[in-house]
Short mmCIF file of C-alpha atoms and ligand atoms in Angstrom, two decimals:
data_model
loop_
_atom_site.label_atom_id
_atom_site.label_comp_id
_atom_site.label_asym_id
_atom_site.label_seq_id
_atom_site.Cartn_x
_atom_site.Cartn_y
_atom_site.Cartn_z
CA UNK A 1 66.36 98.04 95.30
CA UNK A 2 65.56 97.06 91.85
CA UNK A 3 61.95 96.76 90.67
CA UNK A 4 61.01 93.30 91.92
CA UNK A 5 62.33 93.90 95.10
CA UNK A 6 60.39 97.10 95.42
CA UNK A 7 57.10 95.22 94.01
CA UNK A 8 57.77 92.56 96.57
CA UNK A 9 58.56 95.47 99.53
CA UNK A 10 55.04 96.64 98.56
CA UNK A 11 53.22 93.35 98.96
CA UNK A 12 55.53 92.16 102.35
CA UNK A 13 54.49 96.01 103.73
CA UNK A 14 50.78 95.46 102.23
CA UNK A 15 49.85 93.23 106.02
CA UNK A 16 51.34 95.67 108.33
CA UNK A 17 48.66 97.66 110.37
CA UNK A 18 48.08 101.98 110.49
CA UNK A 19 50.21 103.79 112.08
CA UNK A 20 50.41 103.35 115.75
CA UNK A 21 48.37 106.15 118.01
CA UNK A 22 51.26 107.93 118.20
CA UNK A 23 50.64 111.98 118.21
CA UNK A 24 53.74 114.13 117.30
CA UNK A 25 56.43 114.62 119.59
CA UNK A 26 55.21 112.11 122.09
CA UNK A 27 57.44 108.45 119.85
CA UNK A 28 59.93 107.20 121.99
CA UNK A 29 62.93 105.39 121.18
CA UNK A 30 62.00 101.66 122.25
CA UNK A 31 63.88 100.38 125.02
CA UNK A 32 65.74 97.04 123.16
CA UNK A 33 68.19 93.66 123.83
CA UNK A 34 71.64 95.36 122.48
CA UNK A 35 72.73 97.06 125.66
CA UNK A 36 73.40 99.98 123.15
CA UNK A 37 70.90 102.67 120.83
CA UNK A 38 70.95 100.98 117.45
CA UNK A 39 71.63 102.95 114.01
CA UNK A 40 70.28 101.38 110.91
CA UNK A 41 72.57 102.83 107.98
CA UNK A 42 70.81 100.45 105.25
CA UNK A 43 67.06 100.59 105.93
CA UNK A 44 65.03 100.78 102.49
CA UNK A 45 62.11 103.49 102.65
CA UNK A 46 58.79 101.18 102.81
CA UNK A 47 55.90 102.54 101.44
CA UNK A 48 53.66 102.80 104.44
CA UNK A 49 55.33 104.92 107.41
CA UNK A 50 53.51 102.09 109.71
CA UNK A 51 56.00 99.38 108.01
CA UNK A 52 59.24 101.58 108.51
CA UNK A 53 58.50 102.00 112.20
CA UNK A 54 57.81 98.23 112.74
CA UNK A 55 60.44 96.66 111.86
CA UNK A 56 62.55 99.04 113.76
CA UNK A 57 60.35 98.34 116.96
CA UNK A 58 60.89 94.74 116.34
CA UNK A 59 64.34 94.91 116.29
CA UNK A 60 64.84 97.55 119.25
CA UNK A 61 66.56 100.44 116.66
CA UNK A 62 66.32 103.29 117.77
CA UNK A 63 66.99 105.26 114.49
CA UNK A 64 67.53 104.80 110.82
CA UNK A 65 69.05 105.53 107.48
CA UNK A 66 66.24 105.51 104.93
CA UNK A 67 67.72 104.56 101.42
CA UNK A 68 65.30 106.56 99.18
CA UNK A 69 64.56 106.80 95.39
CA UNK A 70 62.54 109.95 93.78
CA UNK A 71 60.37 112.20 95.26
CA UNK A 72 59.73 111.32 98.94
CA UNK A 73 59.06 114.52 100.56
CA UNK A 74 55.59 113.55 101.59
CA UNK A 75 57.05 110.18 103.09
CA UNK A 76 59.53 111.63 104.57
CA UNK A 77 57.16 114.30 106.81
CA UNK A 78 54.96 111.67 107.60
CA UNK A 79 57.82 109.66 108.95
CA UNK A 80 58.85 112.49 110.93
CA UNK A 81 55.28 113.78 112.05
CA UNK A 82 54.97 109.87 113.61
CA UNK A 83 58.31 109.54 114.56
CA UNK A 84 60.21 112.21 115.32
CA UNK A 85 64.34 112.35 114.96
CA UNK A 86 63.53 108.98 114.12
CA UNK A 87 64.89 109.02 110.52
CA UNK A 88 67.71 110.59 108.37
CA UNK A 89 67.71 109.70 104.26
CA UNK A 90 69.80 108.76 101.52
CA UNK A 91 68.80 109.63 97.77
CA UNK A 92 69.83 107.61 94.58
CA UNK A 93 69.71 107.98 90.97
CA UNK A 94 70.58 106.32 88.14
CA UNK A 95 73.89 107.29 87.59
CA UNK A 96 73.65 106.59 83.79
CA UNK A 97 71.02 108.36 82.98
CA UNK A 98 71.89 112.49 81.75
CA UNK A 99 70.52 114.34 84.26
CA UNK A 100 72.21 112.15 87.41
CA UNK A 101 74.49 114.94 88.87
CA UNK A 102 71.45 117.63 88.65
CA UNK A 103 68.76 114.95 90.23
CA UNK A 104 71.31 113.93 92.92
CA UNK A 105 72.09 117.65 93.78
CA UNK A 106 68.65 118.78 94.17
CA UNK A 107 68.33 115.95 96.42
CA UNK A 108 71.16 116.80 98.93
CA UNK A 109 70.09 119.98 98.90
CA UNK A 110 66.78 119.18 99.76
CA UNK A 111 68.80 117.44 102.65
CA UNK A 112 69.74 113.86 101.68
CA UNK A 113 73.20 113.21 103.80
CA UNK A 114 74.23 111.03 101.37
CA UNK A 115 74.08 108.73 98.18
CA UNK A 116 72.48 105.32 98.10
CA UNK A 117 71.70 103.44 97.74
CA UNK A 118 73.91 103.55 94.42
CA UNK A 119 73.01 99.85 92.78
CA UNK A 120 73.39 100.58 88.73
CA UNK A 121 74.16 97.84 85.76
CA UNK A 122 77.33 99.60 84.99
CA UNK A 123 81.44 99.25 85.81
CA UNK A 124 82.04 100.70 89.73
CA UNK A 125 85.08 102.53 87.07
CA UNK A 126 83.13 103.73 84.32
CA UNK A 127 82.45 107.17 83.69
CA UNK A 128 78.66 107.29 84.94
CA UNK A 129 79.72 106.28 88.47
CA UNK A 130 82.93 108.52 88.49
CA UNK A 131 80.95 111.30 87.66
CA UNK A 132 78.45 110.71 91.22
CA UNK A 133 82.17 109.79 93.21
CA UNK A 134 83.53 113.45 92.10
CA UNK A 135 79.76 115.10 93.02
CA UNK A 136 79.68 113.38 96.38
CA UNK A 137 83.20 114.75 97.42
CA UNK A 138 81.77 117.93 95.81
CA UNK A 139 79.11 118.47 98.27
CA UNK A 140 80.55 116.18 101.10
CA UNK A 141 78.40 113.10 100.99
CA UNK A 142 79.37 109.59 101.33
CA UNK A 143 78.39 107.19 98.35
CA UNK A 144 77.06 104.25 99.35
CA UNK A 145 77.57 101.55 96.32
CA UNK A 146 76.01 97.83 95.63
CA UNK A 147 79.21 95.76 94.04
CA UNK A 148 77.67 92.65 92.94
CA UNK A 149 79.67 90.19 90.39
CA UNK A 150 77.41 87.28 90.77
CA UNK A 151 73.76 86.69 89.64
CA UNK A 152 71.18 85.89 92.02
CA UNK A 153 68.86 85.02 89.62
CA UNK A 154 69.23 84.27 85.90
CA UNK A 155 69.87 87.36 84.09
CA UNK A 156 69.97 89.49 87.19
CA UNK A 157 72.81 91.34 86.01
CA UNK A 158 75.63 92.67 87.82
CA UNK A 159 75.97 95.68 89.71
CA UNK A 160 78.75 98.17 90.29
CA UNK A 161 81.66 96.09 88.90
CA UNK A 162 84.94 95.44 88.82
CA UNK A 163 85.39 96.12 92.57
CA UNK A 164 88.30 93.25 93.01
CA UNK A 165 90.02 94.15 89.81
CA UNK A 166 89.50 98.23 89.71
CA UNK A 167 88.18 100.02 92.85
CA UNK A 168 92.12 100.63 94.61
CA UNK A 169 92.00 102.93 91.79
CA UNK A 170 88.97 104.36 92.37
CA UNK A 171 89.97 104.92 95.98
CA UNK A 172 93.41 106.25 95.28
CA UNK A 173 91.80 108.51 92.50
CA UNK A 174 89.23 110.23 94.36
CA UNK A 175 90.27 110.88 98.53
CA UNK A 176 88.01 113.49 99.10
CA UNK A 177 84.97 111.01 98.15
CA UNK A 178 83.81 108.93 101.43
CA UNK A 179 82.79 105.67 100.45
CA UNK A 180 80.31 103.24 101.68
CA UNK A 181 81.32 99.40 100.13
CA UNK A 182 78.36 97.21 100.18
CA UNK A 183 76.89 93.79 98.55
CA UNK A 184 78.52 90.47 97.60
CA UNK A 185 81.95 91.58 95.93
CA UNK A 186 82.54 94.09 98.63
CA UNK A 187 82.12 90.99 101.46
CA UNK A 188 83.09 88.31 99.66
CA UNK A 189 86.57 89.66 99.11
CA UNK A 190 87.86 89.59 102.66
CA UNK A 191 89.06 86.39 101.91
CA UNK A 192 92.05 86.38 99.93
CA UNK A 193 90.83 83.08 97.57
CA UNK A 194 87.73 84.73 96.46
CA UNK A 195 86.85 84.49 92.73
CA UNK A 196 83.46 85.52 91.86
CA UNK A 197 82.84 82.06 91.89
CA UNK A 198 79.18 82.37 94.44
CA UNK A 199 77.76 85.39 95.27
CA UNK A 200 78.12 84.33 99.30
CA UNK A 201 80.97 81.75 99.54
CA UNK A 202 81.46 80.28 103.42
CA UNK A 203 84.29 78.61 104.76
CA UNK A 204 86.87 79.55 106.37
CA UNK A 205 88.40 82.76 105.25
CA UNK A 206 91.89 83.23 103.87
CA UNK A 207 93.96 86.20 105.79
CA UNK A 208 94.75 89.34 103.66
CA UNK A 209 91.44 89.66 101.27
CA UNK A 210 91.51 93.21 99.13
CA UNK A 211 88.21 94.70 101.41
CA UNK A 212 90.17 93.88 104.69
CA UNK A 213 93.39 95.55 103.24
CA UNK A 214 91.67 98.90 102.00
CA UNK A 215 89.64 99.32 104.88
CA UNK A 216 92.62 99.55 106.63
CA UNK A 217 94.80 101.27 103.92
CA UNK A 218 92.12 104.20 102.83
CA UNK A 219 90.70 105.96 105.03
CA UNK A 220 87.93 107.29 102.63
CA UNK A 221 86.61 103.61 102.49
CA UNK A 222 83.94 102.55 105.11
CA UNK A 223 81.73 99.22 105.65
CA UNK A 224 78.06 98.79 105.56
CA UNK A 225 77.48 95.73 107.42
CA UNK A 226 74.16 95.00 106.39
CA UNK A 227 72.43 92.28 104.33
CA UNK A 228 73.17 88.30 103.88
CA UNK A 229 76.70 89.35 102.19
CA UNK A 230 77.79 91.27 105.43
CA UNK A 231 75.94 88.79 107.94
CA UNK A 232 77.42 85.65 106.05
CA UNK A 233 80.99 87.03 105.58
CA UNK A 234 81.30 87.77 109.37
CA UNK A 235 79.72 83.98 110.57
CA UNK A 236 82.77 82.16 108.50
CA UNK A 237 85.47 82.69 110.63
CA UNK A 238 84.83 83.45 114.51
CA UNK A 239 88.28 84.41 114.73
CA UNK A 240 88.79 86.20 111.54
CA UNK A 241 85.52 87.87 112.92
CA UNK A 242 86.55 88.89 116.06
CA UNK A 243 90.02 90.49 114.70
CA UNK A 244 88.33 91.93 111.76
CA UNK A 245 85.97 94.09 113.88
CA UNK A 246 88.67 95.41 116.23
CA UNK A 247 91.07 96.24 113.37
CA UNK A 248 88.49 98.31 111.37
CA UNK A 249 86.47 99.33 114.74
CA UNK A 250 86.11 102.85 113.15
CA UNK A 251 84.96 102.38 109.84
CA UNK A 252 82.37 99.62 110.25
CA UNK A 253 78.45 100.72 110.32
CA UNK A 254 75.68 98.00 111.08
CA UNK A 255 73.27 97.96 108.50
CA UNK A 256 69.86 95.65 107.77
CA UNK A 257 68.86 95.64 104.05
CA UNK A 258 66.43 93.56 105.79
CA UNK A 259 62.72 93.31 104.04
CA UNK A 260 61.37 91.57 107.11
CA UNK A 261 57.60 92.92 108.54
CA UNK A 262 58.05 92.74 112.16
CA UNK A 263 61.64 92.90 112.96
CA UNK A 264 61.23 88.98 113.60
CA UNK A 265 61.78 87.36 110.51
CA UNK A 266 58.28 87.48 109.60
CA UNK A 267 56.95 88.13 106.07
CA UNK A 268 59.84 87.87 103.47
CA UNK A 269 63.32 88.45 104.53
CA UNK A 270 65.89 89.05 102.10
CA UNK A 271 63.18 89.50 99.14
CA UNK A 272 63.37 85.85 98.66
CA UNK A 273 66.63 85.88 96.98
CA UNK A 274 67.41 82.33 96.12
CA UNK A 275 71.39 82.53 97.19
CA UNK A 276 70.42 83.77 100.81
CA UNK A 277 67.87 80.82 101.77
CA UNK A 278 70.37 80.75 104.95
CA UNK A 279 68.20 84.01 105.85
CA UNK A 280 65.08 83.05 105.28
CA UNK A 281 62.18 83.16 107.99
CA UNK A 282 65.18 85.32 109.87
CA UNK A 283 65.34 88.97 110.78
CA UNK A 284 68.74 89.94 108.90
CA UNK A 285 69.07 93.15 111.21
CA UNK A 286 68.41 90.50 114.34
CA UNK A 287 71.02 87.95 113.06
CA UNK A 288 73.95 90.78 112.25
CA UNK A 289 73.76 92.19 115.39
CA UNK A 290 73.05 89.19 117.66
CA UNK A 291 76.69 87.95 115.54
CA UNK A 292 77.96 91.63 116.50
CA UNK A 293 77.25 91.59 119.85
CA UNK A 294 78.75 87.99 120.46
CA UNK A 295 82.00 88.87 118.41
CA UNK A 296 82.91 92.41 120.31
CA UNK A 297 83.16 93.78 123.61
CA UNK A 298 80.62 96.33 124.56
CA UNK A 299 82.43 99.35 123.37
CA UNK A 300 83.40 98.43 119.98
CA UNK A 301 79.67 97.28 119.41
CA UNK A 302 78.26 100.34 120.47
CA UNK A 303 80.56 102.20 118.17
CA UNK A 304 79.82 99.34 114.90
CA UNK A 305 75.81 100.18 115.93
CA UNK A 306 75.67 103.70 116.91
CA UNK A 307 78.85 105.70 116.96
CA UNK A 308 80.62 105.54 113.73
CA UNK A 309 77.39 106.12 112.01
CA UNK A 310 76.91 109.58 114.01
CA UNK A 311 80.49 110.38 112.81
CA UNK A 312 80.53 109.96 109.87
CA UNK A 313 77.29 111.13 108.80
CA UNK A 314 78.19 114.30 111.30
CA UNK A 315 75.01 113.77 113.14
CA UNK A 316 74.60 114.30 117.27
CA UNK A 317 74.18 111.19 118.99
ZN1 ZN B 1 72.20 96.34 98.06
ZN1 ZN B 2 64.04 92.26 109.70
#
């Protein structure tokens, strides 16, 4: 989350009521529509622990994956206090900046079970990213990176990139790193014909795309579902859908990304980017797994929405 979306987090979360009379111990996981308990792996941490818990009682999750920036320890017991077993976290850092590896350590320590999420202006091959890939197999935490090629916005800037051109290498160069592809580039390019051309394209998509071939080829490389990029890529092609989910059933995590209020579409979805309008007044995490659950029998959704999260992030389910 860059600084607008953060600023416009803070206003969306600004409506949402206190904190439900909930006293410690007694939150229950809400009963929802999936036929399956729900992990989110891409919820951003909202400023009021009120906000975080409605929009995963709107959707029916049951627990989530708070993407976290800085010093949230106080967040993070309130969270827990209101919700507990509710929550696990994420930390990120700017990978450019000096004093990345000691920042990101601390935080792992402190018990982030992973990085992200990782969204920086520089090359996914550069040396300020290589040197968080290397920590992260270091002290066994998946990355979690933002490839972006393609502005939202003028002057957005691009994020992580390279990924079509230069991340085999990345993956071939570091197999002890587990990592979590994410964002445009990453969905965009399981079609084969994909250029950077528009940040979501649609259409149907051409067999053999680079993501759909290293998913299957490295098995440190893992999907985060979530967002307009991961909904849109998977409503192109029902039948590129439906095989794609089957052949990587074990490496693809459901995600939201979804800046909703209630779980319902309400409020501003997507942060108003201009490229996903196809999301707006929608609940992203709603949409994804509505598409999930229509695209895959019963088993391989529950694993997309609940297991391979708790595997991967070695977690009891
Ligand atoms: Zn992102
Ligand atoms: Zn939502």
């Amino acid at each position: 989350m860059n600084r607008r979306e953060f600023l416009e987090t803070v206003a969306a979360a600004a409506v949402v009521p206190a904190l439900p009379a909930l006293a410690a111990g007694q939150a229950q996981s809400p009963a929802n529509d999936w036929g399956s308990p729900v992990f989110d792996l891409h919820h951003h941490l909202r400023p009021q622990a009120a906000a975080n818990l409605a929009h995963l009682d709107g959707v029916g999750i049951t627990k989530a994956n708070l993407l976290t920036r800085g010093d949230v320890a106080e967040r993070l017991k309130e969270l827990e206090a209101a919700a507990p077993g509710r929550f696990i976290w994420f930390s990120s850092y700017d990978v450019a900046k000096p004093d990345a590896e000691q920042v990101l350590t601390q935080a792992a320590k402190a018990g982030a079970q992973g990085f992200g999420e990782m969204k920086y202006h520089v090359a996914a091959d550069g040396p300020e990213y290589k040197r968080a890939y290397a920590l992260a197999a270091e002290l066994r935490v998946p990355i979690l990176i933002h490839f972006q090629e393609v502005d939202h916005f003028p002057n957005e800037g691009t994020w992580a990139t390279g990924y079509a051109k230069t991340f085999e290498g990345i993956l071939k160069a570091y197999p002890k790193t587990t990592f979590i592809g994410h964002a445009d580039a990453f969905w965009a390019n399981v079609s084969a014909d994909y250029k950077n051309e528009t940040a979501y394209p649609s259409g149907p998509i051409k067999r053999g795309g680079l993501t759909d071939k290293w998913l299957g080829d490295y098995p440190n490389l893992f999907a985060d579902m979530a967002a307009n990029s991961g909904n849109n890529a998977m409503s192109r092609d029902p039948e590129f859908t439906r095989d794609f989910l089957k052949r990587h059933q074990n490496k693809l995590i459901f995600g939201s990304d979804c800046s909703c209020a209630d779980g319902k579409g309400g409020g501003v979805s997507q942060n108003n980017n201009p490229a996903a309008t196809r999301m707006s007044g929608k609940c992203v995490a709603r949409e994804t797994l509505t598409l999930l659950k229509a695209s895959a029998p019963p088993a391989l959704f529950q694993k997309i929405v609940w297991g391979n999260a708790h595997k991967l992030l070695r977690i009891p389910s």
